[in-house]
XYZ file of C-alpha atoms in Angstrom:
359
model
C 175.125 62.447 188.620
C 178.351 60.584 187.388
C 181.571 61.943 189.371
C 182.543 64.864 187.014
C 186.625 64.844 186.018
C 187.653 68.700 185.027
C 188.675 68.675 181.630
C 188.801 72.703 181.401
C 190.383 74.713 183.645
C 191.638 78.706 183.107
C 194.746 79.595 182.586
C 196.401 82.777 184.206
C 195.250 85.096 181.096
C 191.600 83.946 181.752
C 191.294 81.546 178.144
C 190.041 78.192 179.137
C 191.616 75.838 178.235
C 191.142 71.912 177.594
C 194.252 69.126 178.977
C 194.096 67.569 175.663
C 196.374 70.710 174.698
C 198.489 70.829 178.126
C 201.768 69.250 177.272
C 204.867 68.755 179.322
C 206.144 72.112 178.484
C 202.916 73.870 179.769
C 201.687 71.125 182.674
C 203.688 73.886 185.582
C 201.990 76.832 184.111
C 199.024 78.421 186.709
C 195.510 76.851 185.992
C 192.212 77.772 188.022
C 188.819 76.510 187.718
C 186.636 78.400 186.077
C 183.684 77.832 188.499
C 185.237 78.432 192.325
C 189.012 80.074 190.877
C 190.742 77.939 193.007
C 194.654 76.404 191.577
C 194.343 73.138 189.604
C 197.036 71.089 188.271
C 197.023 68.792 185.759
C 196.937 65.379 185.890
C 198.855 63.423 182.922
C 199.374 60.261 184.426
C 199.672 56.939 182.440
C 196.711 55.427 184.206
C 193.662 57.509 184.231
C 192.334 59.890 181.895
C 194.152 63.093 181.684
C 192.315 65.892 183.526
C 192.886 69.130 186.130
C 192.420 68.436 189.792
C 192.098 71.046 192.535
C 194.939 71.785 194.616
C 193.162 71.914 197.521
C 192.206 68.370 199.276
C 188.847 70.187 199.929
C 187.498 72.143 197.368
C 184.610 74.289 197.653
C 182.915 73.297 193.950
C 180.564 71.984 192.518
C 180.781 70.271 189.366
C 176.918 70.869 188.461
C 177.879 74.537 188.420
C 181.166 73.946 186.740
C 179.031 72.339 183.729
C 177.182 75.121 183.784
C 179.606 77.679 183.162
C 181.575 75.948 181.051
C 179.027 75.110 178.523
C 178.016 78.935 178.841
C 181.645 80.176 178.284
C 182.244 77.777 175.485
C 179.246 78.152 173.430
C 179.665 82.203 173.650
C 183.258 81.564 172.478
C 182.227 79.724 169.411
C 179.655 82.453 168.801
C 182.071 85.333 169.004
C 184.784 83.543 167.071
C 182.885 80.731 164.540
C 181.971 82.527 160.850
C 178.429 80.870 161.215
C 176.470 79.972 164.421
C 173.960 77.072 163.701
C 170.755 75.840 164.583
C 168.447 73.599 163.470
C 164.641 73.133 164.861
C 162.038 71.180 163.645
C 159.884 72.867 160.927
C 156.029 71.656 159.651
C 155.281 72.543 156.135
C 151.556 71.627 155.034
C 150.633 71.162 151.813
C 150.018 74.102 149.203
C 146.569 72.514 147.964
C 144.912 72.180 151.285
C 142.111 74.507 150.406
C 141.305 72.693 146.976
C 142.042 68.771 147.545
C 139.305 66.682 148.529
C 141.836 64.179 150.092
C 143.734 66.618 152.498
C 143.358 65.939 156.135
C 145.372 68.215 158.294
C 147.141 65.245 160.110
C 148.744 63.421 157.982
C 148.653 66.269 154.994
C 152.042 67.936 156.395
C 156.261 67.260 156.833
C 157.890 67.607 159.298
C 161.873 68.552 158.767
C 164.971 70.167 160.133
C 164.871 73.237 159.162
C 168.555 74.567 159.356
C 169.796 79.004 160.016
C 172.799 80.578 160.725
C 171.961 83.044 163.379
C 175.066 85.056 162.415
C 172.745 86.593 159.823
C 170.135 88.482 161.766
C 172.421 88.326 165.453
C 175.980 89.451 166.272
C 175.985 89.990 170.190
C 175.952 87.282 172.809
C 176.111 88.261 176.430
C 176.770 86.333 179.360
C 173.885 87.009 182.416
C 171.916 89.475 180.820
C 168.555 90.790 182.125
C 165.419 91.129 179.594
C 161.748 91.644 180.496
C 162.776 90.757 184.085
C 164.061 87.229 183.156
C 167.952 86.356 183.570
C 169.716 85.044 180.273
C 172.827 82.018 180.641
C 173.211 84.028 176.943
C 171.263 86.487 174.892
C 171.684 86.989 171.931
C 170.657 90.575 170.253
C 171.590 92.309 166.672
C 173.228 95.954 167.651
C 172.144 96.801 163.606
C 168.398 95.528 164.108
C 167.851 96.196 167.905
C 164.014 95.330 167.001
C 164.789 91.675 165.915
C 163.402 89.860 168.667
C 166.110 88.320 171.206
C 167.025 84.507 171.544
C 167.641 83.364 175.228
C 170.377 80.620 175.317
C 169.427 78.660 178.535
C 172.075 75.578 180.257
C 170.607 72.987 182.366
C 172.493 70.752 184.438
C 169.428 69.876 186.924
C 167.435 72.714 187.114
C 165.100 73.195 183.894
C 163.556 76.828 182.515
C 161.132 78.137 184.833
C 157.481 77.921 183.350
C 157.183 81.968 183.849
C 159.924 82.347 181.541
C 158.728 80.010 178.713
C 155.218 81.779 179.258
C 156.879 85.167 178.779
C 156.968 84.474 174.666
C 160.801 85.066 174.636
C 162.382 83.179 172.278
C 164.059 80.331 173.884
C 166.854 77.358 173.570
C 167.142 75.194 176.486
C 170.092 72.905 176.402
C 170.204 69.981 178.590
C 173.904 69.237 179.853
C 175.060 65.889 181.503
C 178.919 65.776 181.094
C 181.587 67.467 179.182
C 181.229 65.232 175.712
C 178.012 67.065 175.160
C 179.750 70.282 175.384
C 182.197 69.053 173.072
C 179.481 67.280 170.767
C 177.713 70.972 170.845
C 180.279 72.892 169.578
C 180.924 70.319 166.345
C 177.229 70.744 165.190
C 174.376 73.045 164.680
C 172.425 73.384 167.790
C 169.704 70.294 166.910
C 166.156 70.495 168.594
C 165.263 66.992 170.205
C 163.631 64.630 168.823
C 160.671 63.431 171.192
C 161.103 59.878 170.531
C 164.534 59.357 169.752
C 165.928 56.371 171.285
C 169.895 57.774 170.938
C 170.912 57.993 174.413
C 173.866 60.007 173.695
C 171.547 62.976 171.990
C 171.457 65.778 173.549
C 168.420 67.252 174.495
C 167.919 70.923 172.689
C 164.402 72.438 173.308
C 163.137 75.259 171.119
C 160.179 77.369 173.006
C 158.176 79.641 170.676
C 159.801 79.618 167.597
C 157.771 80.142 164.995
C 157.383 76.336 163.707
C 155.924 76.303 160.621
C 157.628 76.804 157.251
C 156.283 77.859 153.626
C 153.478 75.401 152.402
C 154.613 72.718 149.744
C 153.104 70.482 147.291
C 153.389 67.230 149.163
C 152.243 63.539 148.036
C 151.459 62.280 151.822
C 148.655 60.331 150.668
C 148.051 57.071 148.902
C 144.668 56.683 147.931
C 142.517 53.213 146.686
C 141.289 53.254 143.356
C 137.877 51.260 142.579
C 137.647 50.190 138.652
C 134.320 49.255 137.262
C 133.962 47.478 133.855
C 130.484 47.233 131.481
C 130.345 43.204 132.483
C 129.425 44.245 136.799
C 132.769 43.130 137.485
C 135.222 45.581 139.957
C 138.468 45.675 140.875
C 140.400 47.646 143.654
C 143.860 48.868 143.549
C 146.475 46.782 145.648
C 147.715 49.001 148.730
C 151.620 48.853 147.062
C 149.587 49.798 143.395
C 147.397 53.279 145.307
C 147.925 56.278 143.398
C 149.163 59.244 145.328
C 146.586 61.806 146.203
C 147.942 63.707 143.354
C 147.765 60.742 140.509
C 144.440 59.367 142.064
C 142.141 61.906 140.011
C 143.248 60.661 136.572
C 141.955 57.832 134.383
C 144.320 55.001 133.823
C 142.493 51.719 132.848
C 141.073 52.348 129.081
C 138.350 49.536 129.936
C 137.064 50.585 132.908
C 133.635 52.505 132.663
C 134.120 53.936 135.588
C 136.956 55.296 138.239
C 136.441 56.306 141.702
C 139.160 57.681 144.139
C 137.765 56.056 147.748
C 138.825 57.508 150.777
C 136.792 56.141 153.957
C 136.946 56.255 157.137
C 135.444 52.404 157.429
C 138.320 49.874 157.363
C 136.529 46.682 155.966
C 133.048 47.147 156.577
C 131.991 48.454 154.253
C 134.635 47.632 152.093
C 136.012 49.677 149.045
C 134.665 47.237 146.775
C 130.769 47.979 148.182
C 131.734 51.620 148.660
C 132.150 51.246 144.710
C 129.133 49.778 143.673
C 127.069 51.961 145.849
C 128.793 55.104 144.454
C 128.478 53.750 141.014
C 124.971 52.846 141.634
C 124.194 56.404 142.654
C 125.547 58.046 139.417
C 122.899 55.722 137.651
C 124.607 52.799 136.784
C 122.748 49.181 136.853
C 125.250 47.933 139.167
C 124.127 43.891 140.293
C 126.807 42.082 142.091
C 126.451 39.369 144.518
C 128.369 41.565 147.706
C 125.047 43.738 147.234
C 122.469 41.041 147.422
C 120.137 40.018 150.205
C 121.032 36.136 149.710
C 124.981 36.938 150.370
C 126.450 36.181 153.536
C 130.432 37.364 154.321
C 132.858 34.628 154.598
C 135.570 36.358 156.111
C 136.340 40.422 156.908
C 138.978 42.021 154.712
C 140.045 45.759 153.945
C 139.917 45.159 150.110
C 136.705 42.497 149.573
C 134.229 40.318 151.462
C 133.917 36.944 150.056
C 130.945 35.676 149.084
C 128.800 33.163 150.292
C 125.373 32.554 148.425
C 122.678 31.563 150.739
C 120.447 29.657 148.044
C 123.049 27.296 146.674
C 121.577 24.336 148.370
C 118.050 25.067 147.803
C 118.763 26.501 143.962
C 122.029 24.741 143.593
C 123.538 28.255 142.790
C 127.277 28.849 143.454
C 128.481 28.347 146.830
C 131.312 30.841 146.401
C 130.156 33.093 143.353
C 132.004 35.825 141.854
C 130.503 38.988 142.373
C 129.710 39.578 139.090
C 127.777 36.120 138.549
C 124.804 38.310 139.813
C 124.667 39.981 136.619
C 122.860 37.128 135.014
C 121.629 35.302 138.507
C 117.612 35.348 138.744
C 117.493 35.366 142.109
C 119.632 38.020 142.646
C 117.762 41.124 145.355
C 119.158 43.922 146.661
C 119.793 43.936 150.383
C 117.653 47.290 151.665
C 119.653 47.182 155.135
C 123.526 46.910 153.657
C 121.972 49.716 150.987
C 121.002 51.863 153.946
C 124.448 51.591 155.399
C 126.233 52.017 152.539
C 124.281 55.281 151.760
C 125.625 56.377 155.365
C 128.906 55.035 154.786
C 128.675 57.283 151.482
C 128.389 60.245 153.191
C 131.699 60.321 155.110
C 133.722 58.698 152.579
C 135.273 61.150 150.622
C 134.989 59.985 147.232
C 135.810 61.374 142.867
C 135.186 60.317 139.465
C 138.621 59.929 137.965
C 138.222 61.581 134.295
């Protein structure tokens, strides 16, 4: 830990108080830390940053500790004298159609905010050491009008972290990691801020919420964005661009005035099979004469993509067919036969896709 320079110290009626406000007038007044009491003076030299130093060439302290009470004393004093007492945790809200959408998947069908109270409202006591359920509070805060609102344990680490008991007990918990003084200081300028896991801000500080209740009120969400497969009467298809997908809540209506036929696709395959034969074997199955060369027994693929497979006709030496035909040349294509084994797994494939008809 970084050699810790004493930027608080007491003064002789017991207020703490910071050297940024010790002037020349005030720099022979008494000051005593406010972890071991011993004198301090301050230090206002031109040279090094202003701060209190023990009198004593051998103090008994430790500035761990000293961190630790300070960030106890000063968050309690913004609690007791701040109108509003801020904090803000990480809330998931999942979306309001989740029983009724065909498209909602419980991973990626939520949002995840800051969810921002004022604990003022429902809490107006904060105590200093305070026993509950056999557990020790830094601070606890309580409501003396609602005694049955459930408490909120305000815990300070400097090195040592929550014991596991504790956090098991249920009690509602905010553990505050402390490394210097700034993130004192930064603490008191904001709403207490839960964490984020994978922040790569070095100077956050670390706020961990234990058993809050995390979720929040169920929204309508668009999370999703979902392809769109277009059919038209001459066997030719088409399949939305990924910056052109519909949001799960636009996917379901009808949008092309040509197309015969609109399917919402969402599968689990990523390129094989692609959306296109997802299509035609959905469209196929609702009893339309789909023929298209992806589907034929004479096709081989040319390359793998998400959106298509290129075609490559197998007879175009032999029957001097196209090399590279368009899927729809199989419409009027006599040799054109439906491969049984891609039909097969495309009749799998069908049944965890999660496909509509767009009306």
């Amino acid at each position: 830990m970084a050699k810790v320079k004493y930027h608080f110290a007491l003064n002789d009626k017991g207020q703490i108080i910071d050297i940024a406000d010790v002037t020349e007038e005030t720099k022979h007044d008494k000051y005593y830390c406010l972890n071991c009491g011993d004198a301090m003076r301050p230090r206002l030299g031109s040279k090094n940053a202003h701060h209190f130093a023990h009198i004593s060439t051998t103090p008994d302290c430790n500035p761990e500790t000293y961190l630790h009470k300070l960030a106890k004393h000063k968050i309690k004093e913004k609690f007791d004298s701040s109108a509003t007492f801020e904090i803000s945790l990480h809330q998931v809200s999942k979306c309001l159609d989740k029983a009724i959408c065909p498209f909602y998947k419980e991973e990626q069908c939520q949002s995840t905010d800051y969810k921002t109270y004022d604990l003022h409202k429902n809490y107006d006591t904060c105590v200093e050491e305070q026993v509950i359920d056999n557990y020790q509070a830094d601070l606890l805060l309580t409501s003396s009008i609602k005694p049955n609102t459930p408490p909120i344990l305000i815990e300070i680490y400097v090195s040592h972290k929550c014991e596991e008991a504790k956090i098991e007990s249920g009690l509602r918990i905010i553990e505050i990691k402390i490394r210097n003084e700034e993130d004192i200081v930064k603490l008191l300028q904001s709403p207490i801020t839960e964490y984020e896991e994978y922040s790569f801000d070095k100077n956050e500080i670390k706020c961990t919420f234990f058993n809050f209740n995390k979720s929040a009120s169920d929204e309508k969400l668009e999370m999703r964005d979902i392809p769109k497969f277009y059919l038209f009467r001459s066997g030719s298809a088409y399949v939305s661009n990924m910056e052109e997908y519909p949001s799960c809540r636009e996917v379901a209506k009808k949008d092309n005035k040509n197309a015969v036929l609109e399917l919402g696709i969402d599968s689990f395959y990523l390129g094989n099979p692609s959306i296109y034969e997802l299509g035609y074997a959905k469209a196929t199955s609702l009893g339309y004469d789909v023929k298209n060369c992806s589907l034929c027994k004479y096709r081989k693929e040319a390359f793998d993509s998400y959106m298509a497979v290129p075609n490559i006709c197998c007879l175009y030496k032999k029957y001097n067919t196209p090399q590279y035909p368009k899927g729809s040349e199989a419409l009027n294509c006599q040799y054109f036969r439906k491969n049984t084994e891609s039909t097969n797994l495309l009749k799998s494939a069908l049944e965890t896709a999660t496909i509509i008809v767009c009306k």
